[in-house]
Amino acid sequence: MSDDRPAWARRIAAEREARQWSQSEAVAALRAHSPKRLPEGASMVRQWKRWESGEVTPSEFYQPIIAATFGTVTHAIFPVASRRDGNAEIVAASGMETLDIISRLQASDVDSATLDALRITTDRLCSEYPHLPSAQLAMEGRQWLKRVAGLQSQRLTLAQHREVLTLSGWLALLIGCVEYDMGDRAAAESTRRAALSLAREADNSEITGWAHEMRAWFALTTSDYRGILAASQAGTEAAPTHGVAVQLAAQEAKGWARLGDRRQAEVALDRGRKLLEGMPYPENLDHHFVVDPAKFDFYAMDCYRLLGEDRFAENLAHEVIRAGTDFDGAERSPMRMAEARITLGVVAARQGDLDQAVNYGEWALKGDRQSLPSLLMVSRELASIVDRDFANEVAGRDYLDHLSSLTRTDRAS
């Protein structure tokens, strides 16, 4: 039987059920998170039922309280639709196509329109991160970085020079991320350091924060959990009010979860949640260096899986997959969705369902757009359960062999 309720109504019901709350208990939790006294008696329970049925959309007053009750942010449950055309924006902002921009650069004609077009081009490249094949994105990113960096040899005003350094820093961050996705750790670290140097020269604290966030990510995938905490702290000190501070809090939470410290993991998650809740809704959700509200569920999913909270992790994994799937079935966030499927595989394996566990695990490995270090890190969690409980089963052995072959490929990179 199909469920025709709005996605937010299904989410509210699923979150309540994951906590094994009655509707009355959910309302009691809602009261605890409300900044104002809520109506007494059975009226709030009736209101809650209307929300879960999808009959009534919660008002702007109730939406953030509902989100806080479930430990997430408003727009993760109540998203805002946004679709952009990067190429069209370049033309609209500057009147130039890509070839026009290159021609002007070659002619040493640097004006505000050219810099605007380069800024939007950089934004477009960063927005291609979830979808474009890694090798292609790395190639295009390096080509544009070379063009932008070449401007430094020209006569520029102080403001133009700073803008060129900033654009170079964003491109270097992007290239470093893609290099790491492809398994080239040495190149990724060199590019990250270059981005950090550019950020300092441009006095751009946001790029500095993201360079430290990349270090935290590298540490996460190499099991350097104390390194995650150090990099997260350094990044937060550099950019405490930027969106990167949310992702740094998430990386810190992941580090604490892997160290088995639930309290510190939840403290870090809540710090990130409060930061994100107070920030304006992003204009471009596809931009790799923008923390969109739906990604907060992805962070929490990772932590709850590590902490053994299977009901919460499973519920959030389904939400990550739902939020990452477009209306036509296309996957907008394939890398997040791959890790969500592994999470579902881990939950299935813990429940003794090998077939479902392996199906989810193999499905996650099939994507065209992958971050191999992150994918292998999470896959090893599933592999450890399969190896422990199902090593003598054919399906379990085949999955372990497949993962071992990918691990050898990653190490050889």
Tab-separated table of N, CA and C in Angstrom, residues 298-388:
chain	number	residue	atom	x	y	z
A	298	PHE	N	23.251	12.727	7.541
A	298	PHE	CA	24.348	11.850	7.130
A	298	PHE	C	25.410	11.767	8.223
A	299	TYR	N	25.733	12.913	8.814
A	299	TYR	CA	26.707	12.912	9.912
A	299	TYR	C	26.194	12.070	11.084
A	300	ALA	N	24.952	12.333	11.475
A	300	ALA	CA	24.397	11.623	12.630
A	300	ALA	C	24.287	10.131	12.365
A	301	MET	N	23.935	9.769	11.140
A	301	MET	CA	23.832	8.353	10.763
A	301	MET	C	25.152	7.628	11.022
A	302	ASP	N	26.244	8.243	10.603
A	302	ASP	CA	27.562	7.639	10.783
A	302	ASP	C	27.850	7.402	12.261
A	303	CYS	N	27.573	8.418	13.079
A	303	CYS	CA	27.857	8.296	14.514
A	303	CYS	C	26.985	7.233	15.170
A	304	TYR	N	25.698	7.218	14.871
A	304	TYR	CA	24.806	6.254	15.510
A	304	TYR	C	25.126	4.824	15.080
A	305	ARG	N	25.568	4.650	13.830
A	305	ARG	CA	25.989	3.308	13.397
A	305	ARG	C	27.172	2.826	14.233
A	306	LEU	N	28.145	3.715	14.442
A	306	LEU	CA	29.327	3.351	15.228
A	306	LEU	C	28.976	3.079	16.674
A	307	LEU	N	27.992	3.817	17.200
A	307	LEU	CA	27.607	3.674	18.604
A	307	LEU	C	26.630	2.537	18.835
A	308	GLY	N	26.258	1.813	17.767
A	308	GLY	CA	25.384	0.654	17.909
A	308	GLY	C	23.915	0.999	18.064
A	309	GLU	N	23.536	2.238	17.758
A	309	GLU	CA	22.129	2.646	17.823
A	309	GLU	C	21.471	2.326	16.482
A	310	ASP	N	21.139	1.056	16.286
A	310	ASP	CA	20.708	0.588	14.969
A	310	ASP	C	19.408	1.227	14.498
A	311	ARG	N	18.448	1.437	15.398
A	311	ARG	CA	17.164	2.010	14.968
A	311	ARG	C	17.369	3.420	14.425
A	312	PHE	N	18.169	4.230	15.157
A	312	PHE	CA	18.423	5.593	14.703
A	312	PHE	C	19.211	5.584	13.393
A	313	ALA	N	20.250	4.746	13.326
A	313	ALA	CA	21.097	4.700	12.134
A	313	ALA	C	20.300	4.253	10.912
A	314	GLU	N	19.456	3.246	11.089
A	314	GLU	CA	18.651	2.741	9.968
A	314	GLU	C	17.671	3.797	9.483
A	315	ASN	N	17.004	4.450	10.404
A	315	ASN	CA	16.039	5.486	10.037
A	315	ASN	C	16.722	6.618	9.272
A	316	LEU	N	17.883	7.052	9.750
A	316	LEU	CA	18.591	8.133	9.084
A	316	LEU	C	19.145	7.693	7.733
A	317	ALA	N	19.565	6.437	7.617
A	317	ALA	CA	20.055	5.932	6.329
A	317	ALA	C	18.956	5.995	5.269
A	318	HIS	N	17.752	5.578	5.628
A	318	HIS	CA	16.631	5.665	4.685
A	318	HIS	C	16.365	7.123	4.309
A	319	GLU	N	16.505	8.023	5.276
A	319	GLU	CA	16.270	9.442	4.998
A	319	GLU	C	17.337	10.008	4.082
A	320	VAL	N	18.602	9.608	4.276
A	320	VAL	CA	19.688	10.066	3.406
A	320	VAL	C	19.430	9.622	1.964
A	321	ILE	N	18.982	8.375	1.799
A	321	ILE	CA	18.698	7.857	0.456
A	321	ILE	C	17.511	8.594	-0.159
A	322	ARG	N	16.471	8.827	0.635
A	322	ARG	CA	15.295	9.538	0.110
A	322	ARG	C	15.668	10.954	-0.312
A	323	ALA	N	16.391	11.661	0.565
A	323	ALA	CA	16.746	13.047	0.277
A	323	ALA	C	17.716	13.157	-0.894
A	324	GLY	N	18.499	12.117	-1.126
A	324	GLY	CA	19.484	12.151	-2.196
A	324	GLY	C	18.979	11.668	-3.534
A	325	THR	N	17.715	11.289	-3.608
A	325	THR	CA	17.131	10.776	-4.858
A	325	THR	C	16.232	11.831	-5.476
A	326	ASP	N	16.471	12.169	-6.735
A	326	ASP	CA	15.661	13.166	-7.427
A	326	ASP	C	14.300	12.599	-7.793
A	327	PHE	N	13.409	13.472	-8.265
A	327	PHE	CA	12.042	13.062	-8.595
A	327	PHE	C	12.011	11.997	-9.687
A	328	ASP	N	13.047	11.958	-10.561
A	328	ASP	CA	13.085	10.985	-11.651
A	328	ASP	C	13.918	9.757	-11.309
A	329	GLY	N	14.312	9.619	-10.047
A	329	GLY	CA	15.091	8.471	-9.617
A	329	GLY	C	16.591	8.660	-9.696
A	330	ALA	N	17.046	9.765	-10.281
A	330	ALA	CA	18.485	10.029	-10.367
A	330	ALA	C	19.043	10.314	-8.975
A	331	GLU	N	20.288	9.894	-8.752
A	331	GLU	CA	20.914	10.072	-7.450
A	331	GLU	C	21.702	11.379	-7.426
A	332	ARG	N	21.240	12.333	-6.604
A	332	ARG	CA	21.920	13.623	-6.485
A	332	ARG	C	23.153	13.528	-5.597
A	333	SER	N	23.138	12.609	-4.650
A	333	SER	CA	24.235	12.496	-3.673
A	333	SER	C	24.726	11.050	-3.623
A	334	PRO	N	25.340	10.566	-4.710
A	334	PRO	CA	25.672	9.135	-4.782
A	334	PRO	C	26.638	8.658	-3.708
A	335	MET	N	27.582	9.512	-3.301
A	335	MET	CA	28.556	9.058	-2.305
A	335	MET	C	27.927	8.945	-0.921
A	336	ARG	N	27.084	9.896	-0.564
A	336	ARG	CA	26.360	9.782	0.705
A	336	ARG	C	25.454	8.548	0.684
A	337	MET	N	24.796	8.342	-0.446
A	337	MET	CA	23.848	7.233	-0.537
A	337	MET	C	24.552	5.883	-0.448
A	338	ALA	N	25.773	5.800	-0.972
A	338	ALA	CA	26.537	4.562	-0.861
A	338	ALA	C	26.813	4.230	0.607
A	339	GLU	N	27.217	5.242	1.380
A	339	GLU	CA	27.485	4.997	2.803
A	339	GLU	C	26.203	4.697	3.568
A	340	ALA	N	25.087	5.288	3.122
A	340	ALA	CA	23.802	4.971	3.751
A	340	ALA	C	23.435	3.507	3.508
A	341	ARG	N	23.714	3.006	2.314
A	341	ARG	CA	23.405	1.599	2.011
A	341	ARG	C	24.295	0.658	2.825
A	342	ILE	N	25.547	1.051	3.024
A	342	ILE	CA	26.407	0.223	3.877
A	342	ILE	C	25.878	0.234	5.307
A	343	THR	N	25.393	1.380	5.758
A	343	THR	CA	24.779	1.446	7.094
A	343	THR	C	23.623	0.463	7.201
A	344	LEU	N	22.769	0.419	6.179
A	344	LEU	CA	21.664	-0.546	6.182
A	344	LEU	C	22.200	-1.978	6.165
A	345	GLY	N	23.327	-2.179	5.466
A	345	GLY	CA	23.951	-3.505	5.464
A	345	GLY	C	24.475	-3.893	6.832
A	346	VAL	N	25.074	-2.931	7.535
A	346	VAL	CA	25.578	-3.192	8.893
A	346	VAL	C	24.429	-3.573	9.815
A	347	VAL	N	23.322	-2.829	9.738
A	347	VAL	CA	22.166	-3.130	10.581
A	347	VAL	C	21.630	-4.525	10.260
A	348	ALA	N	21.533	-4.845	8.966
A	348	ALA	CA	21.038	-6.178	8.567
A	348	ALA	C	21.969	-7.275	9.070
A	349	ALA	N	23.286	-7.057	8.975
A	349	ALA	CA	24.246	-8.069	9.438
A	349	ALA	C	24.131	-8.270	10.943
A	350	ARG	N	23.955	-7.194	11.679
A	350	ARG	CA	23.803	-7.320	13.130
A	350	ARG	C	22.536	-8.083	13.488
A	351	GLN	N	21.543	-8.002	12.604
A	351	GLN	CA	20.292	-8.718	12.838
A	351	GLN	C	20.308	-10.131	12.282
A	352	GLY	N	21.453	-10.546	11.702
A	352	GLY	CA	21.607	-11.920	11.215
A	352	GLY	C	21.152	-12.152	9.800
A	353	ASP	N	20.844	-11.087	9.056
A	353	ASP	CA	20.356	-11.238	7.688
A	353	ASP	C	21.517	-11.039	6.717
A	354	LEU	N	22.240	-12.112	6.379
A	354	LEU	CA	23.417	-12.021	5.528
A	354	LEU	C	23.061	-11.569	4.122
A	355	ASP	N	22.010	-12.137	3.528
A	355	ASP	CA	21.667	-11.805	2.143
A	355	ASP	C	21.410	-10.310	1.981
A	356	GLN	N	20.619	-9.752	2.894
A	356	GLN	CA	20.326	-8.328	2.793
A	356	GLN	C	21.579	-7.499	3.056
A	357	ALA	N	22.385	-7.935	4.004
A	357	ALA	CA	23.616	-7.213	4.322
A	357	ALA	C	24.539	-7.149	3.112
A	358	VAL	N	24.732	-8.278	2.456
A	358	VAL	CA	25.622	-8.340	1.289
A	358	VAL	C	25.031	-7.568	0.113
A	359	ASN	N	23.714	-7.658	-0.071
A	359	ASN	CA	23.079	-6.904	-1.157
A	359	ASN	C	23.331	-5.408	-1.012
A	360	TYR	N	23.132	-4.908	0.206
A	360	TYR	CA	23.395	-3.485	0.438
A	360	TYR	C	24.880	-3.168	0.258
A	361	GLY	N	25.746	-4.045	0.771
A	361	GLY	CA	27.181	-3.814	0.660
A	361	GLY	C	27.663	-3.777	-0.776
A	362	GLU	N	27.176	-4.706	-1.600
A	362	GLU	CA	27.574	-4.746	-3.003
A	362	GLU	C	26.980	-3.568	-3.778
A	363	TRP	N	25.753	-3.216	-3.459
A	363	TRP	CA	25.110	-2.083	-4.126
A	363	TRP	C	25.927	-0.818	-3.922
A	364	ALA	N	26.427	-0.644	-2.711
A	364	ALA	CA	27.212	0.557	-2.398
A	364	ALA	C	28.510	0.617	-3.203
A	365	LEU	N	29.047	-0.548	-3.568
A	365	LEU	CA	30.332	-0.584	-4.275
A	365	LEU	C	30.203	-0.375	-5.782
A	366	LYS	N	28.972	-0.304	-6.273
A	366	LYS	CA	28.759	-0.254	-7.730
A	366	LYS	C	28.745	1.145	-8.312
A	367	GLY	N	28.702	2.165	-7.485
A	367	GLY	CA	28.528	3.529	-7.992
A	367	GLY	C	29.682	3.986	-8.866
A	368	ASP	N	29.344	4.800	-9.878
A	368	ASP	CA	30.367	5.354	-10.764
A	368	ASP	C	31.169	6.448	-10.070
A	369	ARG	N	30.507	7.221	-9.192
A	369	ARG	CA	31.185	8.327	-8.491
A	369	ARG	C	31.431	7.903	-7.062
A	370	GLN	N	32.700	7.667	-6.729
A	370	GLN	CA	33.043	7.145	-5.416
A	370	GLN	C	34.159	7.964	-4.776
A	371	SER	N	34.132	8.006	-3.445
A	371	SER	CA	35.287	8.444	-2.677
A	371	SER	C	35.856	7.168	-2.069
A	372	LEU	N	36.852	6.599	-2.742
A	372	LEU	CA	37.302	5.252	-2.381
A	372	LEU	C	37.754	5.139	-0.925
A	373	PRO	N	38.552	6.075	-0.388
A	373	PRO	CA	38.965	5.922	1.021
A	373	PRO	C	37.775	5.893	1.986
A	374	SER	N	36.800	6.790	1.785
A	374	SER	CA	35.642	6.824	2.677
A	374	SER	C	34.785	5.579	2.509
A	375	LEU	N	34.592	5.161	1.257
A	375	LEU	CA	33.762	3.985	0.984
A	375	LEU	C	34.372	2.734	1.612
A	376	LEU	N	35.680	2.583	1.476
A	376	LEU	CA	36.336	1.404	2.045
A	376	LEU	C	36.321	1.441	3.568
A	377	MET	N	36.483	2.636	4.129
A	377	MET	CA	36.458	2.757	5.592
A	377	MET	C	35.143	2.227	6.161
A	378	VAL	N	34.014	2.666	5.582
A	378	VAL	CA	32.721	2.242	6.091
A	378	VAL	C	32.455	0.783	5.729
A	379	SER	N	32.892	0.366	4.545
A	379	SER	CA	32.685	-1.023	4.127
A	379	SER	C	33.386	-2.001	5.056
A	380	ARG	N	34.514	-1.588	5.611
A	380	ARG	CA	35.244	-2.490	6.519
A	380	ARG	C	34.452	-2.754	7.793
A	381	GLU	N	33.589	-1.814	8.180
A	381	GLU	CA	32.735	-2.070	9.341
A	381	GLU	C	31.786	-3.228	9.051
A	382	LEU	N	31.206	-3.216	7.853
A	382	LEU	CA	30.341	-4.327	7.457
A	382	LEU	C	31.155	-5.612	7.302
A	383	ALA	N	32.343	-5.489	6.708
A	383	ALA	CA	33.177	-6.671	6.482
A	383	ALA	C	33.563	-7.342	7.800
A	384	SER	N	33.819	-6.552	8.834
A	384	SER	CA	34.229	-7.150	10.112
A	384	SER	C	33.112	-8.003	10.702
A	385	ILE	N	31.851	-7.566	10.533
A	385	ILE	CA	30.724	-8.364	11.028
A	385	ILE	C	30.540	-9.608	10.183
A	386	VAL	N	30.644	-9.451	8.859
A	386	VAL	CA	30.507	-10.603	7.962
A	386	VAL	C	31.598	-11.625	8.248
A	387	ASP	N	32.830	-11.144	8.438
A	387	ASP	CA	33.948	-12.056	8.708
A	387	ASP	C	33.766	-12.777	10.044
A	388	ARG	N	33.203	-12.086	11.014
A	388	ARG	CA	33.012	-12.677	12.332
A	388	ARG	C	31.873	-13.698	12.357
